[in-house]
PDB file of C-alpha atoms and ligand atoms in Angstrom:
ATOM      1  CA  MET A   1      73.890 138.476 108.359  1.00 84.00           C
ATOM      2  CA  GLY A   2      71.077 138.308 110.865  1.00 94.00           C
ATOM      3  CA  LYS A   3      71.661 138.820 114.545  1.00 97.00           C
ATOM      4  CA  ILE A   4      70.120 136.096 116.692  1.00 98.00           C
ATOM      5  CA  ILE A   5      68.643 137.328 119.966  1.00 98.00           C
ATOM      6  CA  ALA A   6      67.050 135.090 122.599  1.00 98.00           C
ATOM      7  CA  ILE A   7      64.429 136.602 124.912  1.00 98.00           C
ATOM      8  CA  SER A   8      64.874 134.647 128.086  1.00 98.00           C
ATOM      9  CA  ASN A   9      64.117 134.520 131.798  1.00 97.00           C
ATOM     10  CA  GLN A  10      63.147 131.245 133.426  1.00 95.00           C
ATOM     11  CA  LYS A  11      60.432 133.034 135.361  1.00 95.00           C
ATOM     12  CA  GLY A  12      57.013 132.903 133.731  1.00 96.00           C
ATOM     13  CA  GLY A  13      54.842 135.959 133.171  1.00 96.00           C
ATOM     14  CA  VAL A  14      57.622 138.553 132.995  1.00 97.00           C
ATOM     15  CA  GLY A  15      56.843 139.710 129.465  1.00 98.00           C
ATOM     16  CA  LYS A  16      59.073 137.479 127.318  1.00 98.00           C
ATOM     17  CA  THR A  17      56.423 136.717 124.714  1.00 98.00           C
ATOM     18  CA  THR A  18      54.953 140.223 124.690  1.00 98.00           C
ATOM     19  CA  THR A  19      58.465 141.566 124.146  1.00 98.00           C
ATOM     20  CA  SER A  20      59.309 139.038 121.419  1.00 98.00           C
ATOM     21  CA  VAL A  21      56.154 139.763 119.442  1.00 98.00           C
ATOM     22  CA  ASN A  22      56.215 143.538 119.750  1.00 98.00           C
ATOM     23  CA  LEU A  23      59.939 143.910 119.239  1.00 98.00           C
ATOM     24  CA  ALA A  24      59.529 141.771 116.115  1.00 98.00           C
ATOM     25  CA  SER A  25      56.734 143.969 114.749  1.00 98.00           C
ATOM     26  CA  SER A  26      58.558 147.174 115.727  1.00 98.00           C
ATOM     27  CA  LEU A  27      61.745 146.033 113.984  1.00 98.00           C
ATOM     28  CA  SER A  28      59.717 145.249 110.863  1.00 98.00           C
ATOM     29  CA  TYR A  29      58.377 148.847 110.848  1.00 98.00           C
ATOM     30  CA  LEU A  30      62.022 149.963 110.764  1.00 98.00           C
ATOM     31  CA  GLY A  31      62.397 148.008 107.534  1.00 98.00           C
ATOM     32  CA  LYS A  32      64.208 145.076 109.118  1.00 98.00           C
ATOM     33  CA  ARG A  33      63.715 141.514 107.932  1.00 98.00           C
ATOM     34  CA  VAL A  34      62.592 139.662 111.024  1.00 98.00           C
ATOM     35  CA  LEU A  35      62.057 136.034 111.978  1.00 98.00           C
ATOM     36  CA  LEU A  36      60.360 135.201 115.267  1.00 98.00           C
ATOM     37  CA  VAL A  37      61.147 131.700 116.541  1.00 98.00           C
ATOM     38  CA  ASP A  38      58.712 130.269 119.081  1.00 98.00           C
ATOM     39  CA  VAL A  39      60.290 127.577 121.253  1.00 98.00           C
ATOM     40  CA  ASP A  40      57.735 127.577 124.072  1.00 98.00           C
ATOM     41  CA  HIS A  41      55.314 124.652 123.865  1.00 97.00           C
ATOM     42  CA  GLN A  42      52.558 126.973 125.090  1.00 97.00           C
ATOM     43  CA  ALA A  43      52.999 128.611 121.677  1.00 97.00           C
ATOM     44  CA  ASN A  44      51.852 132.026 122.849  1.00 97.00           C
ATOM     45  CA  ALA A  45      54.066 133.906 120.404  1.00 98.00           C
ATOM     46  CA  THR A  46      52.591 131.858 117.555  1.00 98.00           C
ATOM     47  CA  THR A  47      49.060 132.742 118.672  1.00 97.00           C
ATOM     48  CA  TYR A  48      49.904 136.398 119.403  1.00 97.00           C
ATOM     49  CA  MET A  49      51.044 136.644 115.775  1.00 97.00           C
ATOM     50  CA  GLY A  50      47.630 135.504 114.573  1.00 96.00           C
ATOM     51  CA  ILE A  51      48.718 132.048 113.377  1.00 97.00           C
ATOM     52  CA  ASN A  52      46.123 129.332 113.722  1.00 95.00           C
ATOM     53  CA  ARG A  53      47.953 126.438 115.354  1.00 94.00           C
ATOM     54  CA  ALA A  54      45.317 123.903 114.345  1.00 93.00           C
ATOM     55  CA  ASN A  55      46.128 124.423 110.657  1.00 93.00           C
ATOM     56  CA  LEU A  56      49.848 123.751 110.985  1.00 96.00           C
ATOM     57  CA  LYS A  57      51.151 120.507 109.512  1.00 95.00           C
ATOM     58  CA  GLN A  58      54.547 120.849 111.097  1.00 97.00           C
ATOM     59  CA  THR A  59      56.041 123.049 113.786  1.00 98.00           C
ATOM     60  CA  VAL A  60      59.383 123.831 115.400  1.00 98.00           C
ATOM     61  CA  ALA A  61      59.124 120.442 117.145  1.00 97.00           C
ATOM     62  CA  ASN A  62      59.896 118.792 113.766  1.00 97.00           C
ATOM     63  CA  LEU A  63      63.123 120.722 113.573  1.00 96.00           C
ATOM     64  CA  PHE A  64      64.204 119.081 116.838  1.00 96.00           C
ATOM     65  CA  LEU A  65      62.751 115.635 116.214  1.00 93.00           C
ATOM     66  CA  ASP A  66      63.511 114.880 112.575  1.00 92.00           C
ATOM     67  CA  ASP A  67      65.831 117.653 111.404  1.00 91.00           C
ATOM     68  CA  THR A  68      63.143 119.234 109.228  1.00 96.00           C
ATOM     69  CA  PRO A  69      64.736 122.251 107.482  1.00 97.00           C
ATOM     70  CA  PRO A  70      63.507 125.479 109.154  1.00 98.00           C
ATOM     71  CA  GLN A  71      62.694 127.012 105.774  1.00 97.00           C
ATOM     72  CA  SER A  72      59.807 124.589 105.281  1.00 97.00           C
ATOM     73  CA  LEU A  73      58.301 125.431 108.697  1.00 98.00           C
ATOM     74  CA  ILE A  74      58.124 129.203 108.326  1.00 98.00           C
ATOM     75  CA  GLN A  75      54.755 130.965 108.333  1.00 98.00           C
ATOM     76  CA  LYS A  76      53.808 134.605 107.809  1.00 98.00           C
ATOM     77  CA  ALA A  77      52.400 136.592 110.701  1.00 97.00           C
ATOM     78  CA  GLU A  78      48.797 137.616 110.079  1.00 95.00           C
ATOM     79  CA  SER A  79      49.094 141.384 110.334  1.00 96.00           C
ATOM     80  CA  VAL A  80      52.766 142.337 110.197  1.00 98.00           C
ATOM     81  CA  ASP A  81      55.684 141.657 107.882  1.00 98.00           C
ATOM     82  CA  VAL A  82      57.318 139.142 110.210  1.00 98.00           C
ATOM     83  CA  ASP A  83      58.166 135.499 109.534  1.00 98.00           C
ATOM     84  CA  VAL A  84      57.319 133.063 112.309  1.00 98.00           C
ATOM     85  CA  LEU A  85      58.733 129.641 113.083  1.00 98.00           C
ATOM     86  CA  PRO A  86      55.705 128.395 114.971  1.00 98.00           C
ATOM     87  CA  ALA A  87      55.393 126.114 117.992  1.00 98.00           C
ATOM     88  CA  ARG A  88      52.626 123.920 119.349  1.00 96.00           C
ATOM     89  CA  PHE A  89      51.995 121.626 122.344  1.00 96.00           C
ATOM     90  CA  GLU A  90      53.991 118.736 120.815  1.00 94.00           C
ATOM     91  CA  LEU A  91      57.147 120.651 121.639  1.00 96.00           C
ATOM     92  CA  ALA A  92      56.521 119.648 125.262  1.00 94.00           C
ATOM     93  CA  HIS A  93      57.563 116.084 124.452  1.00 93.00           C
ATOM     94  CA  VAL A  94      60.757 117.031 122.678  1.00 94.00           C
ATOM     95  CA  GLU A  95      63.025 117.512 125.699  1.00 92.00           C
ATOM     96  CA  SER A  96      62.777 113.914 126.864  1.00 92.00           C
ATOM     97  CA  THR A  97      63.561 112.535 123.386  1.00 93.00           C
ATOM     98  CA  LEU A  98      66.663 114.700 123.058  1.00 93.00           C
ATOM     99  CA  ILE A  99      68.414 113.590 126.224  1.00 88.00           C
ATOM    100  CA  ASN A 100      70.528 110.913 124.540  1.00 87.00           C
ATOM    101  CA  LYS A 101      70.984 112.653 121.217  1.00 88.00           C
ATOM    102  CA  ASP A 102      74.492 113.717 120.131  1.00 86.00           C
ATOM    103  CA  ASN A 103      74.933 117.425 119.752  1.00 91.00           C
ATOM    104  CA  LYS A 104      71.535 117.981 121.395  1.00 94.00           C
ATOM    105  CA  ASP A 105      72.402 121.534 122.458  1.00 95.00           C
ATOM    106  CA  PHE A 106      73.251 122.644 118.920  1.00 95.00           C
ATOM    107  CA  ILE A 107      70.149 121.593 116.947  1.00 96.00           C
ATOM    108  CA  LEU A 108      68.509 125.023 116.816  1.00 97.00           C
ATOM    109  CA  SER A 109      71.822 126.764 116.252  1.00 97.00           C
ATOM    110  CA  ASN A 110      72.671 124.573 113.261  1.00 96.00           C
ATOM    111  CA  ALA A 111      69.183 125.026 111.819  1.00 97.00           C
ATOM    112  CA  LEU A 112      69.126 128.815 112.160  1.00 98.00           C
ATOM    113  CA  GLU A 113      72.573 129.185 110.608  1.00 96.00           C
ATOM    114  CA  THR A 114      71.070 127.858 107.352  1.00 97.00           C
ATOM    115  CA  ILE A 115      68.554 130.741 107.121  1.00 98.00           C
ATOM    116  CA  ARG A 116      70.417 133.470 108.957  1.00 97.00           C
ATOM    117  CA  GLU A 117      71.351 135.355 105.793  1.00 97.00           C
ATOM    118  CA  GLN A 118      67.702 135.947 104.944  1.00 98.00           C
ATOM    119  CA  TYR A 119      67.093 138.093 108.038  1.00 98.00           C
ATOM    120  CA  ASP A 120      68.388 141.130 109.867  1.00 98.00           C
ATOM    121  CA  TYR A 121      67.064 139.919 113.217  1.00 98.00           C
ATOM    122  CA  ILE A 122      66.052 136.488 114.462  1.00 98.00           C
ATOM    123  CA  LEU A 123      64.266 136.694 117.816  1.00 98.00           C
ATOM    124  CA  ILE A 124      63.735 133.541 119.887  1.00 98.00           C
ATOM    125  CA  ASP A 125      60.908 133.524 122.452  1.00 98.00           C
ATOM    126  CA  CYS A 126      62.116 131.138 125.190  1.00 98.00           C
ATOM    127  CA  PRO A 127      60.041 128.988 127.548  1.00 97.00           C
ATOM    128  CA  PRO A 128      60.032 129.654 131.301  1.00 96.00           C
ATOM    129  CA  SER A 129      62.711 127.096 132.125  1.00 94.00           C
ATOM    130  CA  LEU A 130      66.409 126.447 131.715  1.00 94.00           C
ATOM    131  CA  GLY A 131      65.922 123.035 130.056  1.00 94.00           C
ATOM    132  CA  ILE A 132      67.369 121.698 126.796  1.00 95.00           C
ATOM    133  CA  ILE A 133      65.134 123.866 124.626  1.00 97.00           C
ATOM    134  CA  THR A 134      66.273 127.061 126.339  1.00 97.00           C
ATOM    135  CA  ILE A 135      69.881 125.858 126.159  1.00 96.00           C
ATOM    136  CA  ASN A 136      69.370 125.367 122.400  1.00 97.00           C
ATOM    137  CA  ALA A 137      68.026 128.906 122.095  1.00 98.00           C
ATOM    138  CA  LEU A 138      70.888 130.429 124.061  1.00 97.00           C
ATOM    139  CA  VAL A 139      73.538 128.422 122.177  1.00 97.00           C
ATOM    140  CA  ALA A 140      72.021 129.625 118.898  1.00 97.00           C
ATOM    141  CA  ALA A 141      71.966 133.237 120.060  1.00 97.00           C
ATOM    142  CA  ASP A 142      74.489 136.034 119.718  1.00 97.00           C
ATOM    143  CA  SER A 143      72.862 137.883 122.570  1.00 97.00           C
ATOM    144  CA  VAL A 144      70.068 137.685 125.092  1.00 98.00           C
ATOM    145  CA  ILE A 145      67.392 140.152 126.179  1.00 98.00           C
ATOM    146  CA  ILE A 146      66.333 139.528 129.773  1.00 98.00           C
ATOM    147  CA  PRO A 147      62.875 140.918 130.563  1.00 98.00           C
ATOM    148  CA  VAL A 148      62.489 141.713 134.251  1.00 97.00           C
ATOM    149  CA  GLN A 149      59.092 142.559 135.657  1.00 97.00           C
ATOM    150  CA  CYS A 150      59.032 145.687 137.840  1.00 96.00           C
ATOM    151  CA  GLU A 151      57.542 143.783 140.765  1.00 94.00           C
ATOM    152  CA  PHE A 152      58.573 142.323 144.119  1.00 90.00           C
ATOM    153  CA  LEU A 153      61.236 139.568 143.729  1.00 90.00           C
ATOM    154  CA  ALA A 154      62.073 140.823 140.233  1.00 91.00           C
ATOM    155  CA  MET A 155      65.726 139.783 140.500  1.00 91.00           C
ATOM    156  CA  ASP A 156      64.888 136.361 141.888  1.00 90.00           C
ATOM    157  CA  GLY A 157      66.435 133.605 139.791  1.00 88.00           C
ATOM    158  CA  LEU A 158      68.617 135.923 137.733  1.00 94.00           C
ATOM    159  CA  THR A 159      71.815 134.516 139.279  1.00 93.00           C
ATOM    160  CA  GLN A 160      70.806 131.128 137.902  1.00 94.00           C
ATOM    161  CA  LEU A 161      70.249 132.625 134.452  1.00 95.00           C
ATOM    162  CA  LEU A 162      73.622 134.393 134.567  1.00 96.00           C
ATOM    163  CA  ASN A 163      75.312 131.114 135.561  1.00 95.00           C
ATOM    164  CA  THR A 164      73.590 129.417 132.638  1.00 96.00           C
ATOM    165  CA  ILE A 165      74.848 132.161 130.310  1.00 96.00           C
ATOM    166  CA  ARG A 166      78.414 131.416 131.469  1.00 95.00           C
ATOM    167  CA  ILE A 167      77.928 127.689 130.785  1.00 95.00           C
ATOM    168  CA  ILE A 168      76.558 128.527 127.314  1.00 96.00           C
ATOM    169  CA  GLN A 169      79.550 130.736 126.530  1.00 95.00           C
ATOM    170  CA  ASN A 170      81.745 127.687 127.162  1.00 92.00           C
ATOM    171  CA  LYS A 171      79.630 125.477 124.894  1.00 90.00           C
ATOM    172  CA  GLN A 172      79.658 128.133 122.170  1.00 89.00           C
ATOM    173  CA  LYS A 173      83.416 127.808 121.781  1.00 86.00           C
ATOM    174  CA  TYR A 174      82.498 125.020 119.348  1.00 80.00           C
ATOM    175  CA  ASN A 175      80.654 127.411 117.067  1.00 82.00           C
ATOM    176  CA  ASN A 176      82.721 130.555 117.528  1.00 83.00           C
ATOM    177  CA  LYS A 177      80.140 132.580 119.371  1.00 89.00           C
ATOM    178  CA  THR A 178      80.079 134.284 122.748  1.00 93.00           C
ATOM    179  CA  LEU A 179      76.657 135.011 124.113  1.00 96.00           C
ATOM    180  CA  LYS A 180      76.348 138.628 125.222  1.00 97.00           C
ATOM    181  CA  ILE A 181      73.679 140.379 127.217  1.00 97.00           C
ATOM    182  CA  GLU A 182      71.915 142.631 124.693  1.00 98.00           C
ATOM    183  CA  GLY A 183      70.070 144.247 127.553  1.00 98.00           C
ATOM    184  CA  VAL A 184      67.923 143.838 130.613  1.00 98.00           C
ATOM    185  CA  LEU A 185      64.416 145.101 129.848  1.00 98.00           C
ATOM    186  CA  LEU A 186      62.242 146.437 132.643  1.00 98.00           C
ATOM    187  CA  THR A 187      58.640 145.481 131.933  1.00 98.00           C
ATOM    188  CA  MET A 188      55.141 146.135 133.265  1.00 98.00           C
ATOM    189  CA  LEU A 189      56.050 149.211 135.278  1.00 98.00           C
ATOM    190  CA  ASP A 190      53.100 150.440 137.324  1.00 97.00           C
ATOM    191  CA  THR A 191      53.795 154.159 137.362  1.00 93.00           C
ATOM    192  CA  ARG A 192      51.397 154.703 140.271  1.00 94.00           C
ATOM    193  CA  SER A 193      53.315 152.713 142.871  1.00 90.00           C
ATOM    194  CA  ASN A 194      56.799 153.032 144.360  1.00 95.00           C
ATOM    195  CA  ILE A 195      57.765 149.379 144.184  1.00 94.00           C
ATOM    196  CA  GLY A 196      58.342 149.521 140.425  1.00 96.00           C
ATOM    197  CA  TYR A 197      60.777 152.413 140.733  1.00 96.00           C
ATOM    198  CA  GLU A 198      62.588 150.625 143.578  1.00 96.00           C
ATOM    199  CA  VAL A 199      63.021 147.594 141.335  1.00 95.00           C
ATOM    200  CA  ILE A 200      64.375 149.836 138.551  1.00 96.00           C
ATOM    201  CA  ASP A 201      67.006 151.222 140.972  1.00 96.00           C
ATOM    202  CA  GLU A 202      67.929 147.735 142.153  1.00 95.00           C
ATOM    203  CA  VAL A 203      68.256 146.330 138.628  1.00 96.00           C
ATOM    204  CA  LYS A 204      70.268 149.349 137.437  1.00 97.00           C
ATOM    205  CA  THR A 205      72.634 149.072 140.418  1.00 96.00           C
ATOM    206  CA  TYR A 206      73.324 145.466 139.465  1.00 95.00           C
ATOM    207  CA  PHE A 207      73.313 145.547 135.658  1.00 96.00           C
ATOM    208  CA  LYS A 208      74.358 149.191 135.146  1.00 96.00           C
ATOM    209  CA  GLU A 209      74.638 150.173 131.451  1.00 97.00           C
ATOM    210  CA  LYS A 210      73.234 146.775 130.442  1.00 97.00           C
ATOM    211  CA  VAL A 211      69.727 148.010 131.280  1.00 98.00           C
ATOM    212  CA  PHE A 212      67.733 149.356 128.325  1.00 98.00           C
ATOM    213  CA  LYS A 213      66.794 153.032 128.781  1.00 98.00           C
ATOM    214  CA  THR A 214      63.326 152.196 127.474  1.00 98.00           C
ATOM    215  CA  VAL A 215      61.052 150.901 130.229  1.00 98.00           C
ATOM    216  CA  ILE A 216      57.831 149.114 129.245  1.00 98.00           C
ATOM    217  CA  PRO A 217      54.855 150.409 131.253  1.00 98.00           C
ATOM    218  CA  ARG A 218      51.991 148.246 132.419  1.00 98.00           C
ATOM    219  CA  ASN A 219      49.366 148.953 129.785  1.00 98.00           C
ATOM    220  CA  VAL A 220      46.084 147.130 129.426  1.00 98.00           C
ATOM    221  CA  LYS A 221      46.308 147.251 125.616  1.00 98.00           C
ATOM    222  CA  CYS A 222      49.348 144.934 125.848  1.00 98.00           C
ATOM    223  CA  ALA A 223      47.239 142.370 127.672  1.00 97.00           C
ATOM    224  CA  VAL A 224      44.230 142.656 125.347  1.00 98.00           C
ATOM    225  CA  ALA A 225      45.999 142.677 121.958  1.00 98.00           C
ATOM    226  CA  PRO A 226      46.881 138.937 121.997  1.00 96.00           C
ATOM    227  CA  SER A 227      43.222 137.944 122.152  1.00 96.00           C
ATOM    228  CA  PHE A 228      42.877 139.543 118.703  1.00 96.00           C
ATOM    229  CA  GLY A 229      45.989 137.736 117.414  1.00 95.00           C
ATOM    230  CA  LEU A 230      47.732 141.081 117.035  1.00 97.00           C
ATOM    231  CA  PRO A 231      50.880 142.710 118.378  1.00 98.00           C
ATOM    232  CA  VAL A 232      49.907 145.741 120.471  1.00 98.00           C
ATOM    233  CA  THR A 233      51.720 147.842 117.857  1.00 98.00           C
ATOM    234  CA  GLU A 234      48.923 146.872 115.439  1.00 98.00           C
ATOM    235  CA  TYR A 235      46.011 146.597 117.866  1.00 98.00           C
ATOM    236  CA  SER A 236      46.594 150.001 119.409  1.00 98.00           C
ATOM    237  CA  PRO A 237      49.498 151.721 117.635  1.00 98.00           C
ATOM    238  CA  ARG A 238      49.408 154.921 119.711  1.00 98.00           C
ATOM    239  CA  SER A 239      49.052 153.221 123.106  1.00 98.00           C
ATOM    240  CA  LYS A 240      51.824 153.577 125.658  1.00 98.00           C
ATOM    241  CA  GLY A 241      52.668 149.893 125.328  1.00 98.00           C
ATOM    242  CA  SER A 242      53.000 150.122 121.560  1.00 98.00           C
ATOM    243  CA  LEU A 243      55.068 153.308 121.629  1.00 98.00           C
ATOM    244  CA  SER A 244      57.407 151.910 124.262  1.00 98.00           C
ATOM    245  CA  TYR A 245      58.138 148.789 122.204  1.00 98.00           C
ATOM    246  CA  GLN A 246      58.771 150.931 119.126  1.00 98.00           C
ATOM    247  CA  ARG A 247      61.171 153.034 121.187  1.00 98.00           C
ATOM    248  CA  LEU A 248      62.898 149.863 122.374  1.00 98.00           C
ATOM    249  CA  ALA A 249      63.423 148.697 118.783  1.00 98.00           C
ATOM    250  CA  LYS A 250      65.024 152.036 117.872  1.00 98.00           C
ATOM    251  CA  GLU A 251      67.208 151.982 120.983  1.00 98.00           C
ATOM    252  CA  MET A 252      68.388 148.467 120.211  1.00 98.00           C
ATOM    253  CA  VAL A 253      69.039 149.053 116.517  1.00 98.00           C
ATOM    254  CA  SER A 254      70.966 152.268 117.130  1.00 97.00           C
ATOM    255  CA  ALA A 255      73.159 150.484 119.681  1.00 95.00           C
ATOM    256  CA  ILE A 256      73.865 147.617 117.280  1.00 92.00           C
ATOM    257  CA  GLU A 257      74.150 149.208 113.836  1.00 88.00           C
TER     258      GLU A 257
HETATM  259  N1  ADP B 301      53.288 145.853 129.461  1.00 56.89           N
HETATM  260  C1  ADP B 301      52.267 145.050 129.810  1.00 56.89           C
HETATM  261  N2  ADP B 301      51.154 145.594 130.344  1.00 56.89           N
HETATM  262  C2  ADP B 301      50.118 144.795 130.709  1.00 56.89           C
HETATM  263  N3  ADP B 301      50.091 143.477 130.590  1.00 56.89           N
HETATM  264  C3  ADP B 301      51.184 142.879 130.067  1.00 56.89           C
HETATM  265  C4  ADP B 301      52.326 143.641 129.650  1.00 56.89           C
HETATM  266  N4  ADP B 301      53.252 142.777 129.197  1.00 56.89           N
HETATM  267  C5  ADP B 301      52.721 141.546 129.299  1.00 56.89           C
HETATM  268  N5  ADP B 301      51.486 141.595 129.821  1.00 56.89           N
HETATM  269  C6  ADP B 301      50.604 140.457 130.115  1.00 56.89           C
HETATM  270  O1  ADP B 301      51.210 139.710 131.169  1.00 56.89           O
HETATM  271  C7  ADP B 301      51.091 138.316 130.931  1.00 56.89           C
HETATM  272  C8  ADP B 301      52.468 137.679 130.848  1.00 56.89           C
HETATM  273  O2  ADP B 301      53.163 138.216 129.747  1.00 56.89           O
HETATM  274  P1  ADP B 301      53.962 137.298 128.728  1.00 56.89           P
HETATM  275  O3  ADP B 301      54.585 138.185 127.720  1.00 56.89           O
HETATM  276  O4  ADP B 301      53.113 136.184 128.234  1.00 56.89           O
HETATM  277  O5  ADP B 301      55.096 136.720 129.716  1.00 56.89           O
HETATM  278  P2  ADP B 301      56.054 135.439 129.574  1.00 56.89           P
HETATM  279  O6  ADP B 301      56.207 135.162 128.125  1.00 56.89           O
HETATM  280  O7  ADP B 301      57.331 135.867 130.225  1.00 56.89           O
HETATM  281  O8  ADP B 301      55.401 134.323 130.328  1.00 56.89           O
HETATM  282  C9  ADP B 301      50.285 138.170 129.649  1.00 56.89           C
HETATM  283  O9  ADP B 301      48.934 137.983 129.987  1.00 56.89           O
HETATM  284  C10 ADP B 301      50.490 139.506 128.945  1.00 56.89           C
HETATM  285  O10 ADP B 301      49.403 139.832 128.109  1.00 56.89           O
HETATM  286 MG1   MG B 302      55.878 133.357 127.072  1.00 56.89          MG
END
């Protein structure tokens, strides 16, 4: 049965989407059946996977708004063997409509349980907030990957995320889950400056063995690949960015399986 992993940090621009997309493609190269769920209304993961948002009749917003079965929303990524539950801008309006809905924190969880058996890994790319959509993602998840950018103020806001994780663990008692930290992922390391290495030390002191050994370097190919609608693992397979995400997938799988 598929493991559900949320990629979350309420800070924007830390590498959540880049990690979701490239971990998804890297897991597929290892022969894993992967679903990538985009729950950010900016829909970057959907675009990074080469899916044309304009052509979509329905998106993940329909799952929240009218209980559309997830199966009917799934698209194929353009270049890799990854299924995608796509998002679009209309997801931005979902939060306000959910406020008074019963069981509002469990919508995504209930939906993903119905398709969980079809996958080895279900990755959820979270928005940069701790609103209802992120709560849904975390409640649905077995574990969370927290990307942390190797920059000044990297740890800022993480206490809030950890508090949220504790609140989620309480909610999950209703569906027999306990959200774990899969790992803290250090991203966008600039190997030419000291600050990145200082952040690594700081994060490792705090999170200890929870930090992935694989560190993602800053690599221009990672930033360019999305404009071609490709994971960097397809756009530039031998680049440092690509190789580091493939290493991350192996590290994660060998820890889990
Ligand atoms: N390892 C990397 N090297 C260079 N640029 C990166 C790397 N990872 C992400 N980026 C770029 O940084 C920006 C933010 O990354 P993104 O994954 O969208 O973050 P988030 O989803 O947390 O907002 C994007 O423009 C992305 O292309
Ligand atoms: Mg993002």
